[in-house]
Amino acid sequence: MAALFISDLHIDANHWGVTEQFLSFLAADARGADALYILGDLFDSWVGDDAADAAQSAAIAGLRALTSHGVPCFVMHGNRDFLLGAEFSRMSGAELLPDPLIVTLYGERVLVMHGDALCTDDRAYQRLRATVRDSDWQRQFLALSVASRRALAGAARVGSQAHTAAVDYTITDVNADSVATALRNAGTTTLLHGHTHRPAIHALHVDGRPCTRVVLGDWHERGSFVRWDEHGPALESMERS
């Protein structure tokens, strides 16, 4: 048995291949898991629990089938779907998680995060993150019509793509000092996160202690997940037909 971790699927109606592969994953690999953890950006854009598109609704139905089968599912907010709320949990059967969080996996305490909070070299993004995570901002945004929310989200995606293209590749990766601080504050030696779309298992040292940083992959071209069992983490990928 193992716990499975995924992130950065960015599901929406424009990328049905991702949705179909996710549904196959839920019906196969995830059915035999101890638990499924989704560490952010399950959806490419989420403008409220009342505004799922067809692909997102299919993904939610797939999660409901998994949780009804008895597999616990846990979902963390990402930078694209930070507005996931109580109705999403009711529809999917998944439990929303705080970010960051320490989970115990087969006897090991592991710090799990979406990962965007670690990208502290990207100061413009961190300012935006602070704004959209504010409860007053979210309340005002959710009071808008669905059409208005979708239009604003579309404009934000265009701006995000332009910003990412304009800054150095290293700026959008995690900051080493921020990683060390997160591990130090958590009192763990292992960090697992997504967001950067750079899957790898990194060895590092924090205050003289050997530590590990596990990075989840995105699902743009193929499926990607971490299988964590009593032997520790393993990165796995799934080709898309």
mmCIF file of C-alpha atoms in Angstrom:
data_model
loop_
_atom_site.group_PDB
_atom_site.id
_atom_site.type_symbol
_atom_site.label_atom_id
_atom_site.label_comp_id
_atom_site.label_asym_id
_atom_site.label_seq_id
_atom_site.Cartn_x
_atom_site.Cartn_y
_atom_site.Cartn_z
ATOM 1 C CA MET A 1 0.000 0.000 0.000
ATOM 2 C CA ALA A 2 1.097 3.570 -0.617
ATOM 3 C CA ALA A 3 -0.038 7.165 -0.449
ATOM 4 C CA LEU A 4 -0.148 8.912 -3.814
ATOM 5 C CA PHE A 5 0.639 12.590 -4.425
ATOM 6 C CA ILE A 6 -0.175 14.674 -7.502
ATOM 7 C CA SER A 7 -0.329 18.355 -8.385
ATOM 8 C CA ASP A 8 -0.515 20.792 -11.278
ATOM 9 C CA LEU A 9 -2.993 19.006 -13.507
ATOM 10 C CA HIS A 10 -4.538 22.346 -14.554
ATOM 11 C CA ILE A 11 -7.776 20.690 -15.637
ATOM 12 C CA ASP A 12 -10.156 22.688 -17.800
ATOM 13 C CA ALA A 13 -12.415 22.122 -20.789
ATOM 14 C CA ASN A 14 -9.627 23.037 -23.237
ATOM 15 C CA HIS A 15 -7.474 20.051 -22.233
ATOM 16 C CA TRP A 16 -9.699 16.964 -22.198
ATOM 17 C CA GLY A 17 -6.686 14.670 -22.552
ATOM 18 C CA VAL A 18 -5.561 15.603 -19.043
ATOM 19 C CA THR A 19 -9.049 15.061 -17.659
ATOM 20 C CA GLU A 20 -9.370 11.653 -19.280
ATOM 21 C CA GLN A 21 -5.972 10.551 -17.981
ATOM 22 C CA PHE A 22 -6.864 11.793 -14.497
ATOM 23 C CA LEU A 23 -10.108 9.807 -14.541
ATOM 24 C CA SER A 24 -8.190 6.695 -15.616
ATOM 25 C CA PHE A 25 -5.685 7.307 -12.801
ATOM 26 C CA LEU A 26 -8.502 7.593 -10.270
ATOM 27 C CA ALA A 27 -10.081 4.370 -11.491
ATOM 28 C CA ALA A 28 -6.792 2.419 -11.479
ATOM 29 C CA ASP A 29 -3.729 3.480 -9.436
ATOM 30 C CA ALA A 30 -5.657 5.580 -6.929
ATOM 31 C CA ARG A 31 -8.210 2.817 -6.169
ATOM 32 C CA GLY A 32 -5.506 0.787 -4.413
ATOM 33 C CA ALA A 33 -3.935 3.686 -2.496
ATOM 34 C CA ASP A 34 -4.022 4.360 1.226
ATOM 35 C CA ALA A 35 -4.829 7.978 0.351
ATOM 36 C CA LEU A 36 -4.614 10.468 -2.510
ATOM 37 C CA TYR A 37 -3.155 13.925 -1.891
ATOM 38 C CA ILE A 38 -3.577 16.678 -4.502
ATOM 39 C CA LEU A 39 -1.143 19.471 -3.682
ATOM 40 C CA GLY A 40 -2.653 22.349 -5.614
ATOM 41 C CA ASP A 41 -3.637 23.389 -9.128
ATOM 42 C CA LEU A 42 -5.940 20.475 -9.785
ATOM 43 C CA PHE A 43 -7.777 23.019 -11.933
ATOM 44 C CA ASP A 44 -6.312 25.570 -14.321
ATOM 45 C CA SER A 45 -8.677 28.191 -12.998
ATOM 46 C CA TRP A 46 -11.348 28.020 -10.298
ATOM 47 C CA VAL A 47 -13.557 31.074 -9.985
ATOM 48 C CA GLY A 48 -15.931 29.612 -7.420
ATOM 49 C CA ASP A 49 -17.683 26.398 -6.452
ATOM 50 C CA ASP A 50 -20.671 27.463 -8.563
ATOM 51 C CA ALA A 51 -18.725 27.759 -11.820
ATOM 52 C CA ALA A 52 -17.140 24.399 -12.727
ATOM 53 C CA ASP A 53 -16.839 23.699 -16.462
ATOM 54 C CA ALA A 54 -17.578 20.307 -18.027
ATOM 55 C CA ALA A 55 -14.057 18.915 -17.558
ATOM 56 C CA GLN A 56 -13.881 20.097 -13.968
ATOM 57 C CA SER A 57 -17.285 18.589 -13.228
ATOM 58 C CA ALA A 58 -16.095 15.265 -14.668
ATOM 59 C CA ALA A 59 -12.998 15.399 -12.467
ATOM 60 C CA ILE A 60 -15.125 16.099 -9.390
ATOM 61 C CA ALA A 61 -17.364 13.134 -10.237
ATOM 62 C CA GLY A 62 -14.238 10.980 -10.522
ATOM 63 C CA LEU A 63 -13.088 12.097 -7.099
ATOM 64 C CA ARG A 64 -16.519 11.348 -5.653
ATOM 65 C CA ALA A 65 -16.329 7.825 -7.078
ATOM 66 C CA LEU A 66 -12.895 7.379 -5.459
ATOM 67 C CA THR A 67 -13.913 8.664 -2.034
ATOM 68 C CA SER A 68 -17.135 6.665 -2.163
ATOM 69 C CA HIS A 69 -14.950 3.613 -2.788
ATOM 70 C CA GLY A 70 -13.284 4.328 0.562
ATOM 71 C CA VAL A 71 -10.038 6.021 -0.500
ATOM 72 C CA PRO A 72 -9.463 9.263 1.444
ATOM 73 C CA CYS A 73 -8.669 12.250 -0.776
ATOM 74 C CA PHE A 74 -7.079 15.469 0.388
ATOM 75 C CA VAL A 75 -6.794 18.651 -1.680
ATOM 76 C CA MET A 76 -4.565 21.669 -1.079
ATOM 77 C CA HIS A 77 -5.182 25.042 -2.682
ATOM 78 C CA GLY A 78 -2.854 26.057 -5.497
ATOM 79 C CA ASN A 79 -2.188 29.397 -7.098
ATOM 80 C CA ARG A 80 -4.823 28.623 -9.776
ATOM 81 C CA ASP A 81 -7.553 27.118 -7.580
ATOM 82 C CA PHE A 82 -7.242 28.943 -4.256
ATOM 83 C CA LEU A 83 -11.013 29.543 -4.243
ATOM 84 C CA LEU A 84 -11.932 25.886 -3.773
ATOM 85 C CA GLY A 85 -14.464 25.817 -0.956
ATOM 86 C CA ALA A 86 -16.945 23.829 1.070
ATOM 87 C CA GLU A 87 -19.232 23.010 -1.858
ATOM 88 C CA PHE A 88 -16.315 21.500 -3.781
ATOM 89 C CA SER A 89 -15.601 19.307 -0.758
ATOM 90 C CA ARG A 90 -19.242 18.239 -0.580
ATOM 91 C CA MET A 91 -19.378 17.394 -4.279
ATOM 92 C CA SER A 92 -16.077 15.525 -4.408
ATOM 93 C CA GLY A 93 -15.879 13.985 -0.956
ATOM 94 C CA ALA A 94 -12.367 15.410 -0.663
ATOM 95 C CA GLU A 95 -11.057 17.248 2.386
ATOM 96 C CA LEU A 96 -9.388 20.633 1.903
ATOM 97 C CA LEU A 97 -5.975 20.962 3.547
ATOM 98 C CA PRO A 98 -4.112 23.981 4.922
ATOM 99 C CA ASP A 99 -0.838 24.982 3.293
ATOM 100 C CA PRO A 100 1.708 24.189 4.713
ATOM 101 C CA LEU A 101 0.914 20.946 6.513
ATOM 102 C CA ILE A 102 2.900 18.193 8.200
ATOM 103 C CA VAL A 103 1.700 14.661 7.435
ATOM 104 C CA THR A 104 3.071 11.420 8.836
ATOM 105 C CA LEU A 105 3.797 8.878 6.106
ATOM 106 C CA TYR A 106 4.689 5.398 7.297
ATOM 107 C CA GLY A 107 6.420 6.759 10.368
ATOM 108 C CA GLU A 108 8.083 9.795 8.740
ATOM 109 C CA ARG A 109 6.949 13.368 9.294
ATOM 110 C CA VAL A 110 6.826 15.180 5.948
ATOM 111 C CA LEU A 111 6.193 18.849 5.229
ATOM 112 C CA VAL A 112 3.811 19.212 2.282
ATOM 113 C CA MET A 113 3.090 22.457 0.432
ATOM 114 C CA HIS A 114 1.811 23.630 -2.930
ATOM 115 C CA GLY A 115 5.165 25.346 -3.332
ATOM 116 C CA ASP A 116 4.369 28.830 -4.575
ATOM 117 C CA ALA A 117 5.070 30.377 -1.166
ATOM 118 C CA LEU A 118 8.677 29.185 -1.534
ATOM 119 C CA CYS A 119 9.254 31.171 -4.749
ATOM 120 C CA THR A 120 10.231 34.283 -2.816
ATOM 121 C CA ASP A 121 12.605 35.641 -5.487
ATOM 122 C CA ASP A 122 9.496 36.416 -7.546
ATOM 123 C CA ARG A 123 8.439 39.402 -5.492
ATOM 124 C CA ALA A 124 5.737 40.551 -7.901
ATOM 125 C CA TYR A 125 4.054 37.175 -7.644
ATOM 126 C CA GLN A 126 4.285 37.147 -3.848
ATOM 127 C CA ARG A 127 2.524 40.535 -3.708
ATOM 128 C CA LEU A 128 -0.243 39.178 -5.937
ATOM 129 C CA ARG A 129 -0.493 36.022 -3.831
ATOM 130 C CA ALA A 130 -0.992 38.062 -0.676
ATOM 131 C CA THR A 131 -3.757 40.053 -2.350
ATOM 132 C CA VAL A 132 -5.818 37.156 -3.695
ATOM 133 C CA ARG A 133 -5.504 35.111 -0.496
ATOM 134 C CA ASP A 134 -7.058 37.964 1.497
ATOM 135 C CA SER A 135 -10.552 37.039 2.711
ATOM 136 C CA ASP A 136 -12.038 40.467 1.869
ATOM 137 C CA TRP A 137 -10.696 40.294 -1.697
ATOM 138 C CA GLN A 138 -12.116 36.797 -2.121
ATOM 139 C CA ARG A 139 -15.519 37.803 -0.763
ATOM 140 C CA GLN A 140 -15.729 40.730 -3.199
ATOM 141 C CA PHE A 141 -14.579 38.584 -6.118
ATOM 142 C CA LEU A 142 -17.098 35.817 -5.411
ATOM 143 C CA ALA A 143 -19.890 38.399 -5.266
ATOM 144 C CA LEU A 144 -19.360 39.127 -8.985
ATOM 145 C CA SER A 145 -21.259 37.285 -11.705
ATOM 146 C CA VAL A 146 -19.765 34.032 -13.005
ATOM 147 C CA ALA A 147 -19.165 35.678 -16.383
ATOM 148 C CA SER A 148 -17.261 38.552 -14.776
ATOM 149 C CA ARG A 149 -15.182 36.182 -12.652
ATOM 150 C CA ARG A 150 -14.272 34.102 -15.679
ATOM 151 C CA ALA A 151 -13.295 37.178 -17.659
ATOM 152 C CA LEU A 152 -11.052 38.428 -14.860
ATOM 153 C CA ALA A 153 -9.492 34.984 -14.435
ATOM 154 C CA GLY A 154 -8.765 34.820 -18.160
ATOM 155 C CA ALA A 155 -7.058 38.201 -18.069
ATOM 156 C CA ALA A 156 -5.057 37.099 -15.039
ATOM 157 C CA ARG A 157 -3.843 33.978 -16.883
ATOM 158 C CA VAL A 158 -2.643 36.086 -19.796
ATOM 159 C CA GLY A 159 -0.816 38.394 -17.394
ATOM 160 C CA SER A 160 0.730 35.450 -15.566
ATOM 161 C CA GLN A 161 2.014 33.939 -18.801
ATOM 162 C CA ALA A 162 3.537 37.255 -19.839
ATOM 163 C CA HIS A 163 5.187 37.668 -16.432
ATOM 164 C CA THR A 164 6.636 34.150 -16.470
ATOM 165 C CA ALA A 165 8.014 34.672 -19.978
ATOM 166 C CA ALA A 166 9.631 37.964 -18.967
ATOM 167 C CA VAL A 167 11.526 36.832 -15.856
ATOM 168 C CA ASP A 168 14.573 34.620 -15.511
ATOM 169 C CA TYR A 169 13.918 30.874 -15.219
ATOM 170 C CA THR A 170 15.520 30.762 -11.777
ATOM 171 C CA ILE A 171 13.213 33.490 -10.421
ATOM 172 C CA THR A 172 10.188 31.215 -10.766
ATOM 173 C CA ASP A 173 11.858 28.344 -8.894
ATOM 174 C CA VAL A 174 11.945 27.947 -5.123
ATOM 175 C CA ASN A 175 14.397 30.000 -3.087
ATOM 176 C CA ALA A 176 16.957 27.837 -1.247
ATOM 177 C CA ASP A 177 16.799 29.934 1.919
ATOM 178 C CA SER A 178 13.009 29.755 1.933
ATOM 179 C CA VAL A 179 13.182 25.970 1.624
ATOM 180 C CA ALA A 180 15.638 25.785 4.518
ATOM 181 C CA THR A 181 13.453 28.061 6.650
ATOM 182 C CA ALA A 182 10.348 25.981 5.932
ATOM 183 C CA LEU A 183 12.102 22.747 6.924
ATOM 184 C CA ARG A 184 13.638 24.362 9.991
ATOM 185 C CA ASN A 185 10.296 25.760 11.180
ATOM 186 C CA ALA A 186 8.518 22.467 10.565
ATOM 187 C CA GLY A 187 11.197 20.408 12.274
ATOM 188 C CA THR A 188 11.171 17.884 9.423
ATOM 189 C CA THR A 189 13.884 16.644 7.090
ATOM 190 C CA THR A 190 11.641 16.090 4.074
ATOM 191 C CA LEU A 191 9.645 18.566 1.988
ATOM 192 C CA LEU A 192 7.204 17.593 -0.761
ATOM 193 C CA HIS A 193 5.715 20.225 -3.059
ATOM 194 C CA GLY A 194 4.457 21.000 -6.549
ATOM 195 C CA HIS A 195 3.993 24.298 -8.421
ATOM 196 C CA THR A 196 7.337 24.585 -10.217
ATOM 197 C CA HIS A 197 6.680 21.793 -12.770
ATOM 198 C CA ARG A 198 10.257 20.552 -12.253
ATOM 199 C CA PRO A 199 9.910 16.972 -10.953
ATOM 200 C CA ALA A 200 12.953 15.701 -9.064
ATOM 201 C CA ILE A 201 14.187 14.411 -5.737
ATOM 202 C CA HIS A 202 16.855 16.754 -4.336
ATOM 203 C CA ALA A 203 19.308 16.080 -1.517
ATOM 204 C CA LEU A 204 20.282 19.096 0.601
ATOM 205 C CA HIS A 205 21.525 20.030 4.056
ATOM 206 C CA VAL A 206 19.819 22.311 6.559
ATOM 207 C CA ASP A 207 21.776 23.233 9.690
ATOM 208 C CA GLY A 208 24.035 20.265 9.050
ATOM 209 C CA ARG A 209 21.133 17.803 8.746
ATOM 210 C CA PRO A 210 20.673 15.792 5.533
ATOM 211 C CA CYS A 211 17.296 16.666 4.052
ATOM 212 C CA THR A 212 15.247 15.793 0.988
ATOM 213 C CA ARG A 213 13.078 17.951 -1.280
ATOM 214 C CA VAL A 214 10.644 16.042 -3.479
ATOM 215 C CA VAL A 215 9.086 17.994 -6.373
ATOM 216 C CA LEU A 216 5.935 16.812 -8.133
ATOM 217 C CA GLY A 217 5.579 17.076 -11.897
ATOM 218 C CA ASP A 218 2.811 18.687 -13.922
ATOM 219 C CA TRP A 219 0.408 16.830 -16.225
ATOM 220 C CA HIS A 220 0.781 18.961 -19.355
ATOM 221 C CA GLU A 221 2.306 16.228 -21.512
ATOM 222 C CA ARG A 222 2.033 13.104 -19.339
ATOM 223 C CA GLY A 223 0.707 12.020 -15.982
ATOM 224 C CA SER A 224 3.042 12.416 -13.021
ATOM 225 C CA PHE A 225 2.793 11.325 -9.406
ATOM 226 C CA VAL A 226 4.771 10.361 -6.332
ATOM 227 C CA ARG A 227 4.153 6.972 -4.787
ATOM 228 C CA TRP A 228 5.122 7.015 -1.098
ATOM 229 C CA ASP A 229 5.320 3.720 0.777
ATOM 230 C CA GLU A 230 7.377 2.265 3.624
ATOM 231 C CA HIS A 231 10.476 2.592 1.437
ATOM 232 C CA GLY A 232 9.961 6.318 0.903
ATOM 233 C CA PRO A 233 9.069 8.390 -2.179
ATOM 234 C CA ALA A 234 9.339 7.380 -5.836
ATOM 235 C CA LEU A 235 8.565 9.631 -8.802
ATOM 236 C CA GLU A 236 6.504 7.924 -11.501
ATOM 237 C CA SER A 237 5.121 9.078 -14.847
ATOM 238 C CA MET A 238 2.381 7.829 -17.157
ATOM 239 C CA GLU A 239 2.427 8.311 -20.906
ATOM 240 C CA ARG A 240 -0.696 9.749 -22.503
ATOM 241 C CA SER A 241 -2.125 7.976 -25.515
#
